[in-house]
CSV table of C-alpha atoms in Angstrom, one decimal:
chain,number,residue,atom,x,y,z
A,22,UNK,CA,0.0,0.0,0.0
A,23,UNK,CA,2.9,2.5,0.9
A,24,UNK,CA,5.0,1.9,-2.8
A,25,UNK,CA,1.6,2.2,-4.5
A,26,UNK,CA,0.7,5.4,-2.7
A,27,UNK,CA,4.3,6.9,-3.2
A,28,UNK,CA,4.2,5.7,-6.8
A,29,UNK,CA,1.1,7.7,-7.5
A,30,UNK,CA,2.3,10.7,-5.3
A,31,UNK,CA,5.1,10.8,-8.1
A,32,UNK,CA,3.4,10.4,-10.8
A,33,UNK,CA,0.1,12.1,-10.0
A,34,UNK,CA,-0.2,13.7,-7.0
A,35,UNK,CA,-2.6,11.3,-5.7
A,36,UNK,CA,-5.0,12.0,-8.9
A,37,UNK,CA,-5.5,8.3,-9.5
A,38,UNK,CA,-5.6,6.8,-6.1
A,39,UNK,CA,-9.0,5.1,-5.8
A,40,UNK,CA,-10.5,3.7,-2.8
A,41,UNK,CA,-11.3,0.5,-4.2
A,42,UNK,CA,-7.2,0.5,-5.0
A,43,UNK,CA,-6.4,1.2,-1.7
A,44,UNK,CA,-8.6,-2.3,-0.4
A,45,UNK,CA,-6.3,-4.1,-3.4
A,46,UNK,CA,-2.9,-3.0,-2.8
A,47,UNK,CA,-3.8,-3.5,1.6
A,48,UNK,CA,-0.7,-5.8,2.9
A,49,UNK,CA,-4.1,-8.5,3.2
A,50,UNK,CA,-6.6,-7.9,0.4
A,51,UNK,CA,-8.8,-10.2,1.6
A,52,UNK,CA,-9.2,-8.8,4.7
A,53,UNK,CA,-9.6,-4.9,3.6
A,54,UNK,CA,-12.9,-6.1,2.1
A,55,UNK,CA,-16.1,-4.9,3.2
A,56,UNK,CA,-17.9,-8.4,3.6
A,57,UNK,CA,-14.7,-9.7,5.2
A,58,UNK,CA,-14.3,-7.0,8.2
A,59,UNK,CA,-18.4,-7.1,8.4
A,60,UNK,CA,-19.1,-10.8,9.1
A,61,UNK,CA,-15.3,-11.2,11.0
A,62,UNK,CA,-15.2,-8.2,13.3
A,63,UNK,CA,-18.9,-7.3,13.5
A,64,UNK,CA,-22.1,-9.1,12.6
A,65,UNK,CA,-20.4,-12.8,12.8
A,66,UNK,CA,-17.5,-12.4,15.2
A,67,UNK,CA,-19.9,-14.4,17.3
A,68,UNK,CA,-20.3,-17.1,15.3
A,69,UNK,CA,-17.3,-17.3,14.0
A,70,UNK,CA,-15.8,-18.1,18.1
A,71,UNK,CA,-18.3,-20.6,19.0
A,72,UNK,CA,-17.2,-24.0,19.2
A,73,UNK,CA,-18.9,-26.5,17.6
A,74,UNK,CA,-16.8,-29.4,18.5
A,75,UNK,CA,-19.4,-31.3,21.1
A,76,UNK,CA,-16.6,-34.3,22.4
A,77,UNK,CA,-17.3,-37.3,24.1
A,78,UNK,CA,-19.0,-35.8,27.2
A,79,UNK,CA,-23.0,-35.6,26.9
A,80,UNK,CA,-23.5,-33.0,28.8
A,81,UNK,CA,-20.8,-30.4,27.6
A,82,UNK,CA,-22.1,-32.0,23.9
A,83,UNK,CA,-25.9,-30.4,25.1
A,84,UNK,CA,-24.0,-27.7,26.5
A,85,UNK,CA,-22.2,-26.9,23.4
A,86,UNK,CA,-25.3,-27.7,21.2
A,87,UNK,CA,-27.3,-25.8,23.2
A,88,UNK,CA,-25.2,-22.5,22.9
A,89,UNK,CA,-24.2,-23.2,18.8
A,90,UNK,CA,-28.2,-23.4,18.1
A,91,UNK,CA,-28.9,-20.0,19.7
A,92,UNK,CA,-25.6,-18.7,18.0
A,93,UNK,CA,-27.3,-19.9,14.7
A,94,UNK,CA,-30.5,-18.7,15.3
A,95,UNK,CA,-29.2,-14.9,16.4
A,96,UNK,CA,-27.1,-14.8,13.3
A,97,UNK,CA,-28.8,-16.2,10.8
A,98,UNK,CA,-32.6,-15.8,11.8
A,99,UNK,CA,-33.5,-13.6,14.6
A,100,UNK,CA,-30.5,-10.6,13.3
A,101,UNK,CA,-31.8,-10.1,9.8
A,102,UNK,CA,-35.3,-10.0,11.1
A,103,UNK,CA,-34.1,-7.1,13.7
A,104,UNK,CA,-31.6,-5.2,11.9
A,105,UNK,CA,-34.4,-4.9,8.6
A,106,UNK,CA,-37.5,-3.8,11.4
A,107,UNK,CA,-35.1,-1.2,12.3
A,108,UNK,CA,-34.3,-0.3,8.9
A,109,UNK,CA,-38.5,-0.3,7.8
A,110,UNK,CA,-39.2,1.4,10.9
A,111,UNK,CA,-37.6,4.8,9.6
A,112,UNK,CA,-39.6,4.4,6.6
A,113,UNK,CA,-43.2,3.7,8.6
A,114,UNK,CA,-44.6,7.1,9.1
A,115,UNK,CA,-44.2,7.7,5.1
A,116,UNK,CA,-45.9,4.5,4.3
A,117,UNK,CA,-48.9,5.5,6.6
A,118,UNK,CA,-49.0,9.2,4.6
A,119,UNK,CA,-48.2,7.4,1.4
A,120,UNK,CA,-51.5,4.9,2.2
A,121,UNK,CA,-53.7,7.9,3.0
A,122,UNK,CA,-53.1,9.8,-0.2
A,123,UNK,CA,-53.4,6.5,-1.9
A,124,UNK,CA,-55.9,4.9,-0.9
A,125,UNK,CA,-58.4,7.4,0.6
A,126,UNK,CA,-57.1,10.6,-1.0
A,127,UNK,CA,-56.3,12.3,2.4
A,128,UNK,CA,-53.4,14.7,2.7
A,129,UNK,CA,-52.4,14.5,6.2
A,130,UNK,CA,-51.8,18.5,6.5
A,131,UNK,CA,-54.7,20.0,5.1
A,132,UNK,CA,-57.7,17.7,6.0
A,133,UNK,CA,-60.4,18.1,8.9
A,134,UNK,CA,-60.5,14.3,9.0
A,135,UNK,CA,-57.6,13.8,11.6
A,136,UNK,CA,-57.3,15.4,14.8
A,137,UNK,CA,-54.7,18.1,15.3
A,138,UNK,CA,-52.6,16.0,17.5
A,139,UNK,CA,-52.3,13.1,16.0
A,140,UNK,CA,-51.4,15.7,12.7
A,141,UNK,CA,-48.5,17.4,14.5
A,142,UNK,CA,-47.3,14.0,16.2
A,143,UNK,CA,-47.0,12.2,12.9
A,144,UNK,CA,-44.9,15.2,11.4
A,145,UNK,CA,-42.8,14.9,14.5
A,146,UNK,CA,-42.1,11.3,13.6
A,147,UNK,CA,-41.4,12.1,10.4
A,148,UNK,CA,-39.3,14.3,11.3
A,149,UNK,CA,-37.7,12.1,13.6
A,150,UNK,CA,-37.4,9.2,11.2
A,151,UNK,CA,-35.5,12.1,8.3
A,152,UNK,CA,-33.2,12.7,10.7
A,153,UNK,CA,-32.5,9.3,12.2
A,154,UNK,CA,-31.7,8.5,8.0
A,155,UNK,CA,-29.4,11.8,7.5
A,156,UNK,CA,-27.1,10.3,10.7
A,157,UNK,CA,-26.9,7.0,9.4
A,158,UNK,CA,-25.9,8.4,6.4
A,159,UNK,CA,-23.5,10.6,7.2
A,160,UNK,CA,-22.2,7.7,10.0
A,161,UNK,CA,-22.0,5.1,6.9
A,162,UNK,CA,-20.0,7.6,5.0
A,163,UNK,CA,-17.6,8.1,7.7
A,164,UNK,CA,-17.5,4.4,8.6
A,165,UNK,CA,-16.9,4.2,4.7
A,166,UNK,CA,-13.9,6.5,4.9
A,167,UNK,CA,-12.5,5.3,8.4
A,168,UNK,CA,-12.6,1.7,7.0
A,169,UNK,CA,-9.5,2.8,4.7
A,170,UNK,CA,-7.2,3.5,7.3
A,171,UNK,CA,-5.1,0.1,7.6
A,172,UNK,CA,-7.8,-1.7,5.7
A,173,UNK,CA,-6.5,-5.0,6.4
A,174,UNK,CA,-6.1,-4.6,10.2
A,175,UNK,CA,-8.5,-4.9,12.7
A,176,UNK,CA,-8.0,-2.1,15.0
A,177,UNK,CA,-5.4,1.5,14.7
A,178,UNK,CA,-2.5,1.2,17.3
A,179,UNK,CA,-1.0,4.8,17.4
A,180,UNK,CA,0.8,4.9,20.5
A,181,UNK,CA,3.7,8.2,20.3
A,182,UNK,CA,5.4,10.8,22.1
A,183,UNK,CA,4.3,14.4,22.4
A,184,UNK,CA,7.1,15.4,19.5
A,185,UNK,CA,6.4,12.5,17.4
A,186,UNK,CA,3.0,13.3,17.5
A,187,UNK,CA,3.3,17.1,16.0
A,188,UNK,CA,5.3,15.9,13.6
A,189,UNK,CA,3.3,13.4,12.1
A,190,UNK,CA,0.0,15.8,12.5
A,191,UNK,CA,2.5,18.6,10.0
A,192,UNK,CA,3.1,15.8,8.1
A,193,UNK,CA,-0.3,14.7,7.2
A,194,UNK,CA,-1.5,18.5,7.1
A,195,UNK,CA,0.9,19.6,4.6
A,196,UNK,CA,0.1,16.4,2.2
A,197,UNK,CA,-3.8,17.1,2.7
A,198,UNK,CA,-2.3,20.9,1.5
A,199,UNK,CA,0.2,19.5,-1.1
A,200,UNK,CA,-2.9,17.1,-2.8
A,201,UNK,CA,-5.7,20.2,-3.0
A,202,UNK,CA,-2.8,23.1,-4.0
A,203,UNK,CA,-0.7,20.9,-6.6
A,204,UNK,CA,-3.6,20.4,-9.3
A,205,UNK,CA,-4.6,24.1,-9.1
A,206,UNK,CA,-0.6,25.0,-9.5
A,207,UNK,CA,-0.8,22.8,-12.3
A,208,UNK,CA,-3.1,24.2,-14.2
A,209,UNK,CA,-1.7,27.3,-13.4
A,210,UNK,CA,1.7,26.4,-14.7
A,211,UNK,CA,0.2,24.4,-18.2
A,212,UNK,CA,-2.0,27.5,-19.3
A,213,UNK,CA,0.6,29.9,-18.4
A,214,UNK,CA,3.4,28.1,-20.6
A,215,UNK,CA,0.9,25.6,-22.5
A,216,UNK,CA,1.4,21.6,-22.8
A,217,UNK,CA,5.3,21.7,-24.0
A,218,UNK,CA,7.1,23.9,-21.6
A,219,UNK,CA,5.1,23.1,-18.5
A,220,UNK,CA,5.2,19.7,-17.8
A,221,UNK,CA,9.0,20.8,-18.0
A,222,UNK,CA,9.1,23.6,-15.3
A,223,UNK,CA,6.7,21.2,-13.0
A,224,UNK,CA,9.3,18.2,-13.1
A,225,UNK,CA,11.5,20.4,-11.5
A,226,UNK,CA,9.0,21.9,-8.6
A,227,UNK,CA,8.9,19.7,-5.1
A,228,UNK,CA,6.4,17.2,-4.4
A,229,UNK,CA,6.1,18.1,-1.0
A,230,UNK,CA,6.2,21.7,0.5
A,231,UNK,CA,6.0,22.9,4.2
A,232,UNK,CA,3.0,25.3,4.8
A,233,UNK,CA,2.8,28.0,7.2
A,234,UNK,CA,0.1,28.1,9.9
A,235,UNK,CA,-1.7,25.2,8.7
A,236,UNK,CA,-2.0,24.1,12.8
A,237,UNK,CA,-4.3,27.3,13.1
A,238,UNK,CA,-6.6,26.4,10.0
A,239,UNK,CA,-6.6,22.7,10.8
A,240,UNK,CA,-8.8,21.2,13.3
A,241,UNK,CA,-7.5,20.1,16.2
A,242,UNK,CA,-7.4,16.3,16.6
A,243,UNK,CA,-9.2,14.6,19.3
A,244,UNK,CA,-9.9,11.3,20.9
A,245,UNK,CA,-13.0,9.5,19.8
């Protein structure tokens, strides 16, 4: 992952870099996919650590049995059937508006046919249910984006002194700098001296540059 990173830095400034790349060049491919970390560190870590070896003992083999059936059943029957209620129940307040326009022609908000109340609490659900689907959203992007650091490990060790520390956050700020001023000096460059003389003068300009300040315009790190 680090030579294809630094091989794209050199050549394009990270232009190219994909994230799918990133899952395919990860020290264990296999691992930095989606289905891999979901079933492995989440939904089926469970499963995956019961035993299913009964032995010769009955009663550790009832034991055993015992435990491997409810396993099965939580994974495999009784999850799905939670985790897609909680997905429909975001959606049940538009399916009973949807069913009233539908079916009996009846516009919640401007109809004497419902009481007030039940009006302005089935608005406040649906409000409720918008905003419960923005955050997930907006959690599954970031779990989307936080999913490419180390793809093929399990968990982010960063364990480093005070100094260390700084240096690394100036290091990562003035790459996030270098990737979104480099393409705009680029362009700069190529229609100020057109396609023959400025590839030229930008083979000879850094890859990477120190930028001033960047601690005060950067948000501050913090522990989640």
């Amino acid at each position: 992952l680090q030579r294809y990173l630094e091989s794209n830095r050199n050549e394009n400034q990270y232009l190219n870099v994909s994230m799918s790349e990133i899952r395919c060049h990860a020290r264990s491919a296999n691992n930095a996919r989606f289905v891999h970390k979901f079933w492995f560190n989440l939904y089926g870590a469970l499963f995956d650590e019961t035993d299913f070896d009964c032995g010769a003992d009955v009663l550790s083999c009832i034991k055993e049995g015992s435990i491997a059936i409810a396993v099965c059943l939580m994974t495999f029957v009784f999850g799905p059937i939670y985790f897609l209620g909680r997905f429909l129940t975001c959606f049940l307040p538009w399916f009973i508006v949807l069913g009233l326009y539908l079916q009996h022609d009846v516009l919640i908000w401007n109809t004497d046919a419902i009481d007030a109340f039940q009006v302005i609490m089935l608005l406040v659900y649906l409000a409720l249910s918008l905003i419960v689907l923005v955050l997930f959203c907006m959690n599954a992007r970031e779990q989307y984006l936080m999913a490419h650091l180390c793809p093929s490990s399990k968990r982010l060790s960063f364990s480093v002194t005070s100094t260390k520390s700084k240096q690394l956050i100036t290091h990562m700020t003035d790459t996030y700098y270098s990737i979104v001023v480099f393409p705009i000096r680029r362009a700069i460059v190529l229609d100020t001296f057109g396609n023959d003389i400025g590839p030229i003068i930008l083979s000879f300009l850094p890859l990477t540059d120190h930028y001033e300040d960047t601690e005060r315009q950067m948000l501050k790190p913090q522990t989640v």
